Coordinates of C-alpha atoms in Angstrom, one line a residue:
Chain A
M140 CA -39.3 -12.0 -17.2
T141 CA -41.6 -13.9 -14.9
N142 CA -39.4 -15.9 -13.4
A143 CA -37.6 -15.7 -10.2
P144 CA -35.8 -12.6 -9.9
V145 CA -31.9 -13.1 -9.9
L146 CA -31.7 -10.5 -6.9
E147 CA -34.0 -8.7 -5.0
L148 CA -33.8 -6.2 -2.2
K149 CA -36.3 -6.4 0.3
N150 CA -36.9 -3.2 2.8
V151 CA -33.8 -2.7 3.3
H152 CA -32.5 0.2 5.6
T153 CA -29.2 1.3 5.6
Y154 CA -27.1 3.7 7.5
Y155 CA -24.3 6.2 6.7
G156 CA -23.3 6.9 10.8
N157 CA -26.7 8.1 12.1
I158 CA -27.3 9.1 8.5
H159 CA -31.1 6.8 7.4
A160 CA -29.7 6.9 3.7
L161 CA -31.7 4.3 2.6
K162 CA -36.0 3.7 4.0
G163 CA -36.7 0.9 2.8
V164 CA -35.7 0.3 -0.3
S165 CA -36.9 -3.0 -2.1
L166 CA -36.2 -3.7 -5.9
T167 CA -36.1 -7.0 -7.9
V168 CA -33.5 -7.7 -11.2
G169 CA -35.2 -10.7 -13.2
K170 CA -32.3 -12.8 -15.4
G171 CA -31.6 -11.4 -18.5
E172 CA -33.0 -7.8 -17.4
V173 CA -31.2 -4.4 -17.7
V174 CA -33.0 -2.5 -14.5
T175 CA -32.7 0.9 -13.6
L176 CA -32.0 3.2 -10.9
I177 CA -33.0 7.2 -11.6
G178 CA -33.0 9.9 -8.7
S179 CA -31.3 13.0 -8.1
N180 CA -27.6 13.5 -6.2
G181 CA -28.0 12.0 -2.8
A182 CA -30.8 9.8 -3.4
G183 CA -29.3 7.1 -2.1
K184 CA -28.7 5.3 -5.8
S185 CA -24.8 4.4 -5.1
T186 CA -25.7 4.0 -1.7
T187 CA -27.7 1.1 -2.6
L188 CA -25.3 -0.3 -4.9
R189 CA -22.9 -0.3 -2.5
T190 CA -25.5 -2.2 -0.4
I191 CA -25.6 -5.2 -2.6
S192 CA -22.0 -5.2 -2.7
G193 CA -21.5 -5.3 0.5
L194 CA -19.3 -2.2 1.4
L195 CA -22.1 -1.3 3.3
K196 CA -23.8 -3.1 5.5
P197 CA -28.4 -2.6 5.8
R198 CA -29.2 -2.6 9.4
Q199 CA -32.5 -3.9 8.2
G200 CA -33.6 -5.6 5.2
E201 CA -32.6 -8.3 3.1
V202 CA -30.1 -8.7 -0.1
L203 CA -31.3 -11.7 -1.9
L204 CA -29.2 -13.8 -4.7
E205 CA -30.7 -16.0 -6.7
G206 CA -33.0 -16.9 -3.5
E207 CA -30.1 -16.6 -0.9
R208 CA -29.3 -13.7 1.7
I209 CA -26.2 -11.7 0.2
D210 CA -26.6 -8.8 3.0
Q211 CA -23.9 -10.1 5.8
V212 CA -21.9 -11.7 3.3
P213 CA -18.3 -9.6 3.1
A214 CA -18.1 -7.3 0.4
H215 CA -15.2 -9.9 -1.3
K216 CA -17.1 -13.4 -1.1
I217 CA -20.0 -11.6 -3.1
V218 CA -17.9 -10.6 -5.9
E219 CA -17.5 -14.9 -5.7
R220 CA -20.5 -15.3 -5.9
G221 CA -20.8 -13.4 -9.5
V222 CA -22.2 -10.1 -8.8
L223 CA -19.5 -7.1 -10.0
Q224 CA -19.7 -3.9 -10.0
S225 CA -18.4 -0.4 -11.9
P226 CA -18.4 1.8 -9.1
E227 CA -19.3 5.7 -8.8
G228 CA -15.8 7.4 -10.0
R229 CA -15.0 4.1 -12.1
R230 CA -12.2 4.0 -9.2
I231 CA -9.5 1.4 -11.5
F232 CA -6.0 2.1 -9.6
P233 CA -4.3 4.4 -11.2
R234 CA -0.9 3.0 -10.9
L235 CA -1.5 -0.7 -12.2
T236 CA -1.3 -1.3 -16.0
V237 CA -4.3 -1.7 -17.9
K238 CA -3.9 -5.4 -18.2
D239 CA -3.2 -5.5 -14.6
N240 CA -6.2 -3.7 -13.6
L241 CA -8.5 -5.8 -16.0
L242 CA -6.7 -9.2 -14.3
M243 CA -7.5 -7.7 -10.6
G244 CA -11.9 -8.0 -12.2
A245 CA -10.5 -11.6 -12.3
F246 CA -9.0 -12.1 -9.2
T247 CA -11.5 -14.6 -7.5
R248 CA -10.9 -16.6 -11.1
S249 CA -8.1 -19.3 -11.4
D250 CA -8.8 -20.5 -14.9
K251 CA -6.0 -19.6 -16.9
A252 CA -6.8 -19.7 -20.2
E253 CA -10.3 -18.6 -19.9
I254 CA -9.0 -15.7 -18.3
E255 CA -7.5 -14.6 -21.2
Q256 CA -10.3 -15.7 -23.4
D257 CA -12.4 -13.1 -21.7
L258 CA -9.9 -10.7 -22.1
E259 CA -9.9 -10.8 -25.3
R260 CA -12.7 -10.3 -25.1
V261 CA -12.9 -7.1 -23.7
Y262 CA -10.6 -5.8 -26.4
G263 CA -13.3 -6.7 -28.7
L264 CA -15.5 -4.6 -26.5
F265 CA -13.2 -1.7 -26.3
P266 CA -10.4 -1.4 -28.5
R267 CA -8.9 1.4 -27.5
L268 CA -7.8 -0.5 -23.7
K269 CA -6.4 -2.8 -26.4
E270 CA -4.2 -0.5 -27.6
R271 CA -2.8 0.5 -23.8
V272 CA -2.6 -2.5 -22.3
A273 CA 1.1 -1.3 -21.3
Q274 CA -0.3 2.0 -19.8
R275 CA -1.2 2.7 -15.9
G276 CA -4.4 2.8 -15.4
G277 CA -4.3 6.9 -14.3
T278 CA -3.2 7.6 -17.5
L279 CA -6.1 7.0 -19.1
S280 CA -8.8 9.8 -20.0
G281 CA -12.0 9.7 -18.2
G282 CA -13.6 7.9 -21.2
E283 CA -10.6 5.2 -20.9
Q284 CA -10.7 4.5 -17.4
Q285 CA -14.9 4.1 -18.1
M286 CA -14.2 1.5 -20.4
L287 CA -11.4 -0.3 -18.1
A288 CA -13.6 -0.5 -15.0
I289 CA -16.5 -1.6 -17.0
G290 CA -14.2 -3.8 -18.7
R291 CA -12.5 -4.6 -15.4
A292 CA -16.2 -5.8 -14.2
M293 CA -17.0 -7.9 -17.1
M294 CA -13.7 -9.8 -16.5
G295 CA -15.4 -11.3 -13.1
R296 CA -17.5 -12.6 -15.5
P297 CA -20.6 -11.4 -13.4
R298 CA -24.2 -13.2 -13.2
V299 CA -25.1 -9.4 -12.4
L300 CA -23.7 -6.4 -13.8
L301 CA -23.7 -3.5 -11.0
L302 CA -23.0 -0.2 -13.3
D303 CA -22.8 3.2 -10.7
E304 CA -23.3 5.8 -13.0
P305 CA -21.2 5.4 -16.4
S306 CA -21.7 8.3 -18.2
M307 CA -20.9 10.5 -15.2
G308 CA -18.6 13.1 -16.5
L309 CA -18.4 12.1 -20.1
A310 CA -18.7 13.9 -23.5
P311 CA -21.9 12.9 -25.5
V312 CA -20.3 11.0 -27.9
L313 CA -18.4 8.7 -25.5
V314 CA -22.1 8.9 -23.9
E315 CA -23.5 7.2 -26.7
Q316 CA -21.0 4.7 -27.0
I317 CA -21.0 3.3 -23.2
F318 CA -24.6 2.7 -23.8
N319 CA -24.0 0.7 -27.0
I320 CA -21.9 -1.5 -25.1
I321 CA -23.7 -1.7 -22.0
R322 CA -26.4 -3.3 -24.9
E323 CA -23.6 -5.8 -26.4
I324 CA -23.5 -6.5 -23.0
N325 CA -27.0 -7.8 -21.9
S326 CA -27.0 -9.2 -25.5
Q327 CA -24.5 -12.1 -24.1
G328 CA -26.8 -12.6 -21.7
I329 CA -25.6 -10.7 -18.7
T330 CA -28.2 -9.5 -16.0
I331 CA -27.7 -5.2 -15.1
L332 CA -28.9 -3.1 -12.4
L333 CA -27.4 0.8 -13.9
V334 CA -27.8 3.6 -11.9
E335 CA -28.0 6.2 -13.5
Q336 CA -28.3 10.1 -13.6
N337 CA -28.8 10.6 -17.4
A338 CA -32.3 9.3 -17.1
L339 CA -33.1 9.7 -20.7
M340 CA -30.2 7.4 -22.0
A341 CA -30.7 5.3 -19.2
L342 CA -34.4 4.7 -19.7
G343 CA -33.7 3.8 -23.4
V344 CA -31.5 0.7 -22.8
A345 CA -33.2 -0.5 -20.0
N346 CA -36.2 -3.3 -19.8
R347 CA -37.5 -1.6 -16.4
G348 CA -36.6 0.8 -13.8
Y349 CA -37.0 2.6 -10.4
V350 CA -37.4 5.9 -8.9
L351 CA -35.5 6.7 -5.7
Q352 CA -36.0 9.2 -3.7
T353 CA -34.2 10.6 -0.5
G354 CA -33.9 7.3 -0.3
Q355 CA -37.6 5.4 -1.2
I356 CA -38.8 3.8 -4.2
V357 CA -41.6 6.5 -5.4
L358 CA -42.2 5.0 -8.8
S359 CA -41.3 1.7 -10.5
D360 CA -42.7 0.6 -14.1
D361 CA -41.4 -0.5 -17.3
A362 CA -39.1 1.9 -19.1
K363 CA -40.9 3.1 -22.0
A364 CA -44.1 3.6 -19.5
L365 CA -41.5 6.3 -17.2
A366 CA -40.4 7.9 -19.6
A367 CA -43.8 8.8 -20.5
N368 CA -44.4 9.5 -17.4
E369 CA -45.5 13.0 -16.6
M370 CA -43.5 13.6 -13.0
V371 CA -40.1 10.9 -14.5
Q372 CA -40.2 13.9 -17.8
K373 CA -40.7 16.9 -15.5
A374 CA -38.4 16.0 -12.6
Y375 CA -35.4 14.1 -14.7
L376 CA -35.9 14.6 -18.1
G377 CA -36.4 18.2 -18.1
I378 CA -39.9 18.0 -20.8
E379 CA -41.6 20.5 -18.9
Chain B
M296 CA -14.6 42.2 -9.0
A297 CA -12.8 45.0 -9.0
S298 CA -10.9 44.4 -5.8
E299 CA -10.1 40.8 -7.4
A300 CA -8.9 42.6 -10.4
V301 CA -6.7 45.5 -8.5
G302 CA -5.4 42.5 -6.2
S303 CA -3.6 40.7 -9.4
N304 CA -2.8 43.8 -10.8
F305 CA -0.3 44.2 -7.6
Q306 CA 0.9 40.5 -7.2
K307 CA 2.4 41.2 -10.3
R308 CA 5.2 42.9 -9.5
V309 CA 5.8 41.9 -6.2
I310 CA 7.8 38.6 -5.9
P311 CA 6.3 35.9 -4.7
W312 CA 7.7 34.8 -0.7
R313 CA 8.4 30.9 -2.5
T314 CA 10.5 32.7 -4.7
I315 CA 12.4 34.8 -1.6
A316 CA 12.7 31.3 0.2
R317 CA 14.3 29.3 -1.6
V318 CA 16.9 32.5 -2.3
A319 CA 17.2 33.1 0.8
L320 CA 18.2 28.3 1.0
V321 CA 20.6 29.2 -1.5
V322 CA 22.5 31.8 0.0
F323 CA 22.6 30.2 3.7
F324 CA 24.3 26.9 1.8
V325 CA 26.6 28.4 0.5
L326 CA 27.1 31.0 3.3
F327 CA 27.8 28.3 6.1
L328 CA 27.8 24.9 3.9
A329 CA 30.0 25.6 1.4
V330 CA 33.4 25.6 2.4
P331 CA 33.0 22.8 4.9
L332 CA 32.0 20.9 2.1
F333 CA 34.4 21.6 0.0
N334 CA 36.9 20.7 2.7
I335 CA 35.4 17.5 3.0
L336 CA 34.8 17.2 -1.0
V337 CA 38.8 18.1 -1.1
Q338 CA 39.3 15.1 1.6
M339 CA 37.3 12.5 -0.3
V340 CA 39.4 13.0 -3.8
T341 CA 43.2 13.4 -1.9
N342 CA 42.4 9.9 -0.1
P343 CA 39.9 7.6 -2.8
Q344 CA 41.0 4.7 0.1
L345 CA 39.2 6.1 3.0
L346 CA 36.2 7.2 1.2
L347 CA 35.8 3.5 -0.2
R348 CA 36.0 1.9 3.0
Q349 CA 32.9 4.8 4.3
L350 CA 31.2 3.8 1.1
L351 CA 31.7 0.0 1.9
I352 CA 30.1 0.5 5.9
G353 CA 27.6 2.7 4.6
L354 CA 25.9 0.0 1.8
T355 CA 26.0 -2.6 4.6
N356 CA 24.0 -0.4 6.9
G357 CA 22.0 0.7 4.5
A358 CA 21.2 -2.5 3.6
Y359 CA 19.7 -3.2 5.9
I360 CA 18.1 0.0 7.1
A361 CA 16.1 -0.6 4.1
L362 CA 15.2 -3.8 5.3
I363 CA 13.5 -2.5 8.3
A364 CA 12.1 0.6 6.2
L365 CA 10.2 -1.5 3.7
G366 CA 8.0 -2.5 7.2
Y367 CA 7.1 1.0 7.4
T368 CA 6.3 1.3 3.8
L369 CA 4.4 -1.8 3.5
V370 CA 2.4 -0.9 6.2
Y371 CA 2.0 2.4 5.5
G372 CA 1.5 2.4 1.3
I373 CA -2.1 -0.9 2.2
V374 CA -2.9 1.1 5.8
E375 CA -1.8 4.8 5.6
L376 CA -0.4 4.3 9.4
I377 CA 2.9 5.1 10.9
N378 CA 4.1 1.7 12.8
F379 CA 5.6 3.2 15.5
A380 CA 6.3 -0.3 16.5
H381 CA 7.7 -1.3 14.2
G382 CA 11.2 -0.4 15.0
E383 CA 9.9 -2.7 18.1
V384 CA 9.6 -6.0 16.1
Y385 CA 12.7 -6.0 14.8
M386 CA 14.3 -5.6 18.6
I387 CA 12.3 -8.8 19.6
G388 CA 14.0 -10.6 15.7
A389 CA 17.5 -9.1 17.3
F390 CA 16.6 -11.2 20.7
F391 CA 14.5 -13.9 19.3
S392 CA 17.3 -14.9 17.0
L393 CA 20.0 -14.6 20.2
T394 CA 17.6 -17.0 22.5
L395 CA 17.7 -19.5 19.3
V396 CA 20.9 -19.4 19.0
G397 CA 21.2 -20.5 22.9
L398 CA 19.1 -22.7 22.5
F399 CA 21.0 -24.7 19.6
S400 CA 23.9 -24.0 21.7
L401 CA 25.5 -22.2 18.2
S402 CA 29.4 -20.2 19.3
D403 CA 32.0 -19.4 17.0
E404 CA 33.3 -22.9 18.1
T405 CA 30.9 -25.2 16.5
P406 CA 31.2 -26.3 13.0
Y407 CA 30.4 -24.6 9.7
A408 CA 28.4 -28.5 8.4
T409 CA 26.1 -27.9 11.8
R410 CA 26.1 -23.8 11.8
I411 CA 25.4 -22.4 8.6
P412 CA 22.0 -25.0 8.6
L413 CA 21.4 -24.5 11.4
M414 CA 21.5 -20.7 10.5
L415 CA 19.6 -20.4 8.4
L416 CA 16.8 -21.9 10.2
I417 CA 17.4 -19.4 13.1
L418 CA 17.2 -17.1 10.3
V419 CA 13.9 -18.7 8.5
L420 CA 12.9 -18.8 12.8
T421 CA 13.1 -16.0 13.3
M422 CA 11.0 -14.5 10.2
L423 CA 8.1 -16.0 11.1
A424 CA 8.0 -14.9 14.7
T425 CA 8.5 -11.7 14.0
A426 CA 5.8 -12.1 10.8
L427 CA 3.1 -13.2 13.1
L428 CA 3.6 -10.8 15.9
N429 CA 3.7 -7.9 13.3
A430 CA 0.5 -9.6 12.6
A431 CA -0.8 -10.1 15.8
I432 CA 0.0 -6.7 16.8
E433 CA -1.9 -5.2 13.4
R434 CA -5.0 -7.5 14.6
F435 CA -5.2 -6.9 18.7
A436 CA -3.6 -3.0 18.3
Y437 CA -4.6 -1.9 14.9
R438 CA -7.3 -3.1 13.1
R439 CA -10.0 -2.1 15.1
L440 CA -9.5 1.7 15.1
R441 CA -9.0 1.2 11.0
N442 CA -11.9 3.7 10.7
A443 CA -11.3 5.6 14.4
P444 CA -9.3 9.5 14.1
R445 CA -5.9 9.0 12.6
L446 CA -4.6 10.3 15.9
A447 CA -5.9 6.7 17.3
P448 CA -3.9 4.0 15.8
L449 CA -0.9 6.3 16.4
I450 CA -0.8 6.7 19.4
S451 CA -2.0 2.7 19.9
A452 CA 0.8 1.7 17.5
I453 CA 3.5 4.0 20.1
G454 CA 1.9 2.1 23.0
V455 CA 2.7 -1.2 21.8
S456 CA 6.1 0.1 20.8
F457 CA 6.2 0.2 25.2
V458 CA 5.4 -2.5 25.5
L459 CA 7.6 -4.6 23.4
Q460 CA 10.8 -2.8 24.9
N461 CA 9.0 -3.5 28.1
V462 CA 9.1 -7.0 26.8
G463 CA 12.6 -6.6 25.4
L464 CA 13.9 -5.3 29.4
L465 CA 12.2 -8.5 30.5
W466 CA 13.5 -10.8 28.1
G467 CA 16.7 -10.0 28.8
Y468 CA 16.5 -10.4 32.6
L469 CA 15.8 -14.4 31.1
R470 CA 18.3 -17.2 32.6
F471 CA 17.3 -19.9 31.8
P472 CA 20.2 -22.7 31.6
A473 CA 18.8 -23.7 28.5
F474 CA 19.7 -20.5 26.4
N475 CA 23.1 -21.7 27.5
G476 CA 24.0 -18.3 29.1
V477 CA 23.0 -16.0 25.9
M478 CA 21.8 -13.4 28.3
G479 CA 23.8 -12.6 30.3
S480 CA 23.5 -11.4 34.0
N481 CA 21.8 -7.7 33.9
A482 CA 19.1 -7.2 31.7
V483 CA 19.7 -3.3 31.3
A484 CA 23.1 -4.4 29.5
P485 CA 23.9 -5.2 25.9
K486 CA 23.5 -9.7 24.8
S487 CA 26.5 -10.5 23.8
Y488 CA 26.2 -12.8 20.1
P489 CA 28.8 -14.9 19.4
Q490 CA 30.5 -14.0 16.6
L491 CA 28.9 -16.9 14.0
I492 CA 30.4 -15.5 11.7
P493 CA 34.0 -14.6 11.1
N494 CA 35.5 -10.9 10.9
D495 CA 37.9 -11.9 8.3
N496 CA 38.6 -9.4 5.9
L497 CA 38.5 -10.2 2.4
L498 CA 40.1 -7.6 1.0
A499 CA 43.5 -8.9 2.9
P500 CA 44.9 -10.4 -0.2
L501 CA 44.6 -6.5 -1.8
E502 CA 47.2 -6.3 1.1
G503 CA 50.0 -6.7 -0.6
V504 CA 49.7 -5.6 -3.7
F505 CA 49.2 -2.1 -2.2
G506 CA 51.5 -2.3 0.4
E507 CA 51.1 -0.9 4.5
A508 CA 48.7 2.3 4.0
F509 CA 45.7 -0.3 2.7
R510 CA 42.9 0.9 4.8
L511 CA 40.2 -1.3 2.7
R512 CA 38.2 -3.8 4.1
F513 CA 35.4 -6.1 3.8
T514 CA 34.2 -9.0 5.7
T515 CA 32.6 -12.2 5.5
K516 CA 29.8 -10.4 7.7
D517 CA 29.4 -7.4 5.1
L518 CA 29.4 -9.8 2.5
V519 CA 26.6 -11.6 4.9
V520 CA 24.6 -9.4 5.1
I521 CA 24.3 -7.9 1.8
V522 CA 24.0 -11.2 -0.5
V523 CA 20.9 -12.0 2.9
S524 CA 19.7 -8.5 2.4
A525 CA 19.5 -8.5 -1.1
T526 CA 18.0 -11.8 -1.8
L527 CA 15.3 -10.4 0.8
L528 CA 14.9 -7.4 -0.9
I529 CA 14.3 -8.4 -4.6
A530 CA 12.7 -11.5 -3.3
L531 CA 9.8 -8.8 -1.8
Y532 CA 10.0 -6.9 -4.5
T533 CA 9.4 -9.9 -7.4
F534 CA 6.2 -11.0 -5.0
V535 CA 5.0 -7.8 -5.1
Q536 CA 5.3 -6.6 -8.8
R537 CA 4.8 -10.0 -10.7
T538 CA 2.2 -12.7 -8.9
K539 CA -1.3 -12.2 -8.2
I540 CA -1.0 -11.7 -4.2
G541 CA 1.2 -8.8 -4.9
K542 CA -0.4 -6.8 -7.6
A543 CA -3.6 -7.1 -5.3
M544 CA -1.4 -5.9 -2.1
R545 CA -1.0 -2.5 -5.0
A546 CA -4.6 -2.4 -5.5
T547 CA -5.5 -3.1 -2.1
A548 CA -3.0 0.6 -1.3
Q549 CA -4.4 2.3 -4.6
D550 CA -8.1 2.1 -3.5
R551 CA -9.6 -0.1 -0.4
D552 CA -13.0 -0.3 -1.4
A553 CA -12.5 -0.9 -5.7
S554 CA -10.1 -3.5 -4.1
A555 CA -12.9 -5.3 -2.0
L556 CA -15.8 -4.8 -5.1
M557 CA -12.6 -7.3 -7.2
G558 CA -13.0 -9.9 -4.8
I559 CA -9.7 -9.1 -2.8
D560 CA -10.0 -9.6 1.0
V561 CA -8.8 -6.2 2.4
N562 CA -8.3 -7.7 6.1
R563 CA -6.4 -10.7 5.1
T564 CA -4.3 -8.6 2.5
I565 CA -3.2 -6.1 5.0
T566 CA -2.4 -9.0 7.4
L567 CA 0.0 -9.8 4.8
A568 CA 1.2 -6.8 4.2
F569 CA 2.0 -7.0 7.9
L570 CA 3.6 -10.3 7.9
L571 CA 5.9 -9.4 5.5
G572 CA 7.2 -6.2 6.9
G573 CA 7.7 -8.1 10.6
A574 CA 9.0 -11.2 8.4
L575 CA 12.1 -8.7 6.8
A576 CA 12.4 -7.2 10.7
G577 CA 13.1 -10.0 11.8
A578 CA 16.0 -10.9 9.8
A579 CA 17.1 -7.5 9.4
G580 CA 17.4 -8.2 13.8
M581 CA 19.0 -11.2 13.6
L582 CA 22.1 -9.5 10.9
V583 CA 22.5 -6.7 13.3
G584 CA 23.0 -9.0 15.9
M585 CA 25.4 -11.2 14.8
Y586 CA 26.9 -7.7 12.7
N587 CA 27.8 -5.8 16.2
G588 CA 27.5 -8.8 18.3
T589 CA 25.5 -7.4 21.1
V590 CA 21.4 -7.0 21.1
V591 CA 20.2 -4.9 23.7
Y592 CA 16.0 -3.4 24.4
T593 CA 17.1 0.1 22.9
L594 CA 17.8 -0.7 19.8
G595 CA 15.0 -1.0 17.9
F596 CA 14.3 3.6 18.8
T597 CA 17.3 4.1 16.9
A598 CA 17.2 2.2 13.9
G599 CA 13.1 2.6 13.9
L600 CA 13.6 6.0 13.3
R601 CA 16.5 6.0 10.6
S602 CA 14.2 3.5 8.8
F603 CA 11.3 5.0 9.1
T604 CA 13.7 8.1 7.7
A605 CA 14.8 6.1 4.8
A606 CA 11.6 4.9 3.9
V607 CA 10.3 8.8 4.0
L608 CA 13.3 10.6 2.0
G609 CA 12.4 7.2 -0.6
G610 CA 8.5 8.4 -0.4
I611 CA 6.7 6.4 1.6
G612 CA 4.6 3.8 0.3
N613 CA 6.5 3.3 -2.2
I614 CA 9.1 0.0 -2.2
L615 CA 12.0 0.6 -4.2
G616 CA 12.2 4.2 -2.1
A617 CA 12.4 2.5 0.7
M618 CA 14.8 0.8 -0.7
L619 CA 16.7 3.6 -2.2
G620 CA 16.4 5.2 0.7
G621 CA 17.7 2.5 3.1
L622 CA 20.5 2.9 1.0
L623 CA 21.2 6.7 1.3
I624 CA 20.7 7.0 4.6
G625 CA 23.8 4.4 5.1
L626 CA 25.9 5.8 2.8
I627 CA 25.1 9.2 4.3
S628 CA 26.0 8.2 8.2
A629 CA 29.1 6.5 7.5
L630 CA 30.1 9.4 5.2
S631 CA 29.4 11.6 7.8
D632 CA 30.8 9.2 11.0
Q633 CA 33.7 10.1 8.9
Y634 CA 34.3 12.9 7.4
I635 CA 31.8 15.8 9.9
S636 CA 31.5 13.3 13.2
T637 CA 28.9 10.7 14.9
E638 CA 27.9 13.3 17.0
W639 CA 26.5 15.0 13.6
T640 CA 25.8 11.9 12.5
N641 CA 21.8 12.4 13.0
A642 CA 21.6 16.2 12.9
V643 CA 23.4 15.4 9.3
V644 CA 20.5 12.4 8.1
F645 CA 17.7 14.9 9.7
G646 CA 19.1 17.7 7.4
I647 CA 19.4 15.9 4.5
L648 CA 15.3 14.6 4.9
V649 CA 14.7 18.0 5.4
I650 CA 15.7 20.1 2.7
I651 CA 15.1 16.4 0.3
L652 CA 11.1 16.7 1.3
V653 CA 11.4 20.9 0.9
L654 CA 11.9 19.8 -2.6
R655 CA 10.1 17.4 -3.1
P656 CA 7.7 16.6 -0.4
N657 CA 6.4 13.6 -1.7
G658 CA 9.8 11.9 -1.3
L659 CA 13.0 10.7 -4.3
L660 CA 10.6 8.5 -5.5
G661 CA 7.2 9.6 -4.5
E662 CA 3.7 9.9 -6.7
D663 CA 1.4 11.9 -6.0
V664 CA -0.6 10.1 -4.4
Q665 CA -4.2 10.7 -5.0
Q666 CA -6.2 11.9 -1.8
K667 CA -8.9 9.3 -1.4
A668 CA -12.0 10.2 -2.2

């Protein structure tokens, strides 16, 4: 993992209006890695992902994708470059069918035959979705919607996959299942930046991790080392 | 805790206000409306020909109302803005097409071999012009205000509406020789649209069968309005339901940020919605101009109001709803014109709108739209 990073944030400052949400975040994600960003509510995890995806523009600092700046590129162009996000709260299209939801993930692509193949690949990862292809997205259960949101992002052939709180609101069995799928996606060679409140699970799949606190990175290390870190254990793993 | 328990006990014995309101509504209906409604029903049954005639009129009116209503619904669905300037775009479409009619010197004497292709060309050019006009309105008057409080773009829309009305007024004053006199002599007066489609009754042969008392009329004009509208409505529906870009439009309407995360260019999609809405309004403008034989700068206000009502009635944001709403408004107006009185038609239309919204706040086909985060 010592080669040039796929994704790099350098001293990024992002604001919501006058609220200073990210105060100089720097992080790197290497090719093929799973990197996790943990932190409590309101620490700026989602803001970081929204900044990478171009939904928010940083006032200061740089976002680099394979060495090229993307921080001033419009959101839809960033997707074209292979950065796809499964957003917080799933944000699937409730009145489109499951299949149309997935096809929206492949919106920037025009290679019909390969899109068909990728559909099958996603159905392979999530057999539940295949059973529900013609159903409207809004009628799915929470776990199924999460699968749909990840599957939809996969349809864009991501080079970097951004996952925002994929375990949020899910039953423990489903959380387990989702994390297994994250491992599987990563084993297919896809680089993943994972944002989680469930630090224990996140550090279990990640190679490295960053701890975000009120808009600043306060710690970064190997996932194993972080899991053993006293401060992390106290604040995020509930171990006294 | 204690007071809560008492409250819930107390509530059990009281009839909720909602029920009282509903009962009152029903009583009101029975007392004030049942008798005249029964009377109308009797008239309808005893003279089915008259009823059928009004239904045909309603169908034609409903067709063009649906075309305009779609523009409201498409735009509202995506940007949650009521485009108050939309009726005016339709009016400008009528003026634009009339001007082209003058430029091509079309009249009721032009041979059909040249008249029909030229009319189709005018239709296409008009749709193009109003599409661009509508997109330009979005670009200059609404886009900057997209993240402003909702009232700001609404006021801006009303402003654009006034501007366009005055453009229509000015347009009525343009008496260039090349226009071949289509603009008449007075800016304010209605301009007469040449009779490009014959007004002959296609049902005339039936008169031989039913004799003197035959009162049904369905003219070539009606047919053209319905065929052109239906074609455009079906084309639009197919586009939005089946094509990739159409689906992207629906996705953008459902969740704008998530669409951007799919690589959909949100600005371009919004522009597309305005283009489509504008094109349909332009087509309606030309059709109504030809159908009624006049064009006037105040045309947009009433038509806009009715079409907006149709869109709300059907469930604003819902494409099929706008079509259904347009048709219903057309039919209700035609029936009210005949059986109640033309003066009462607006009251009847809006009364029905109020009743439907009380019972179904999201309109007939409207779904519970989740509030966006």
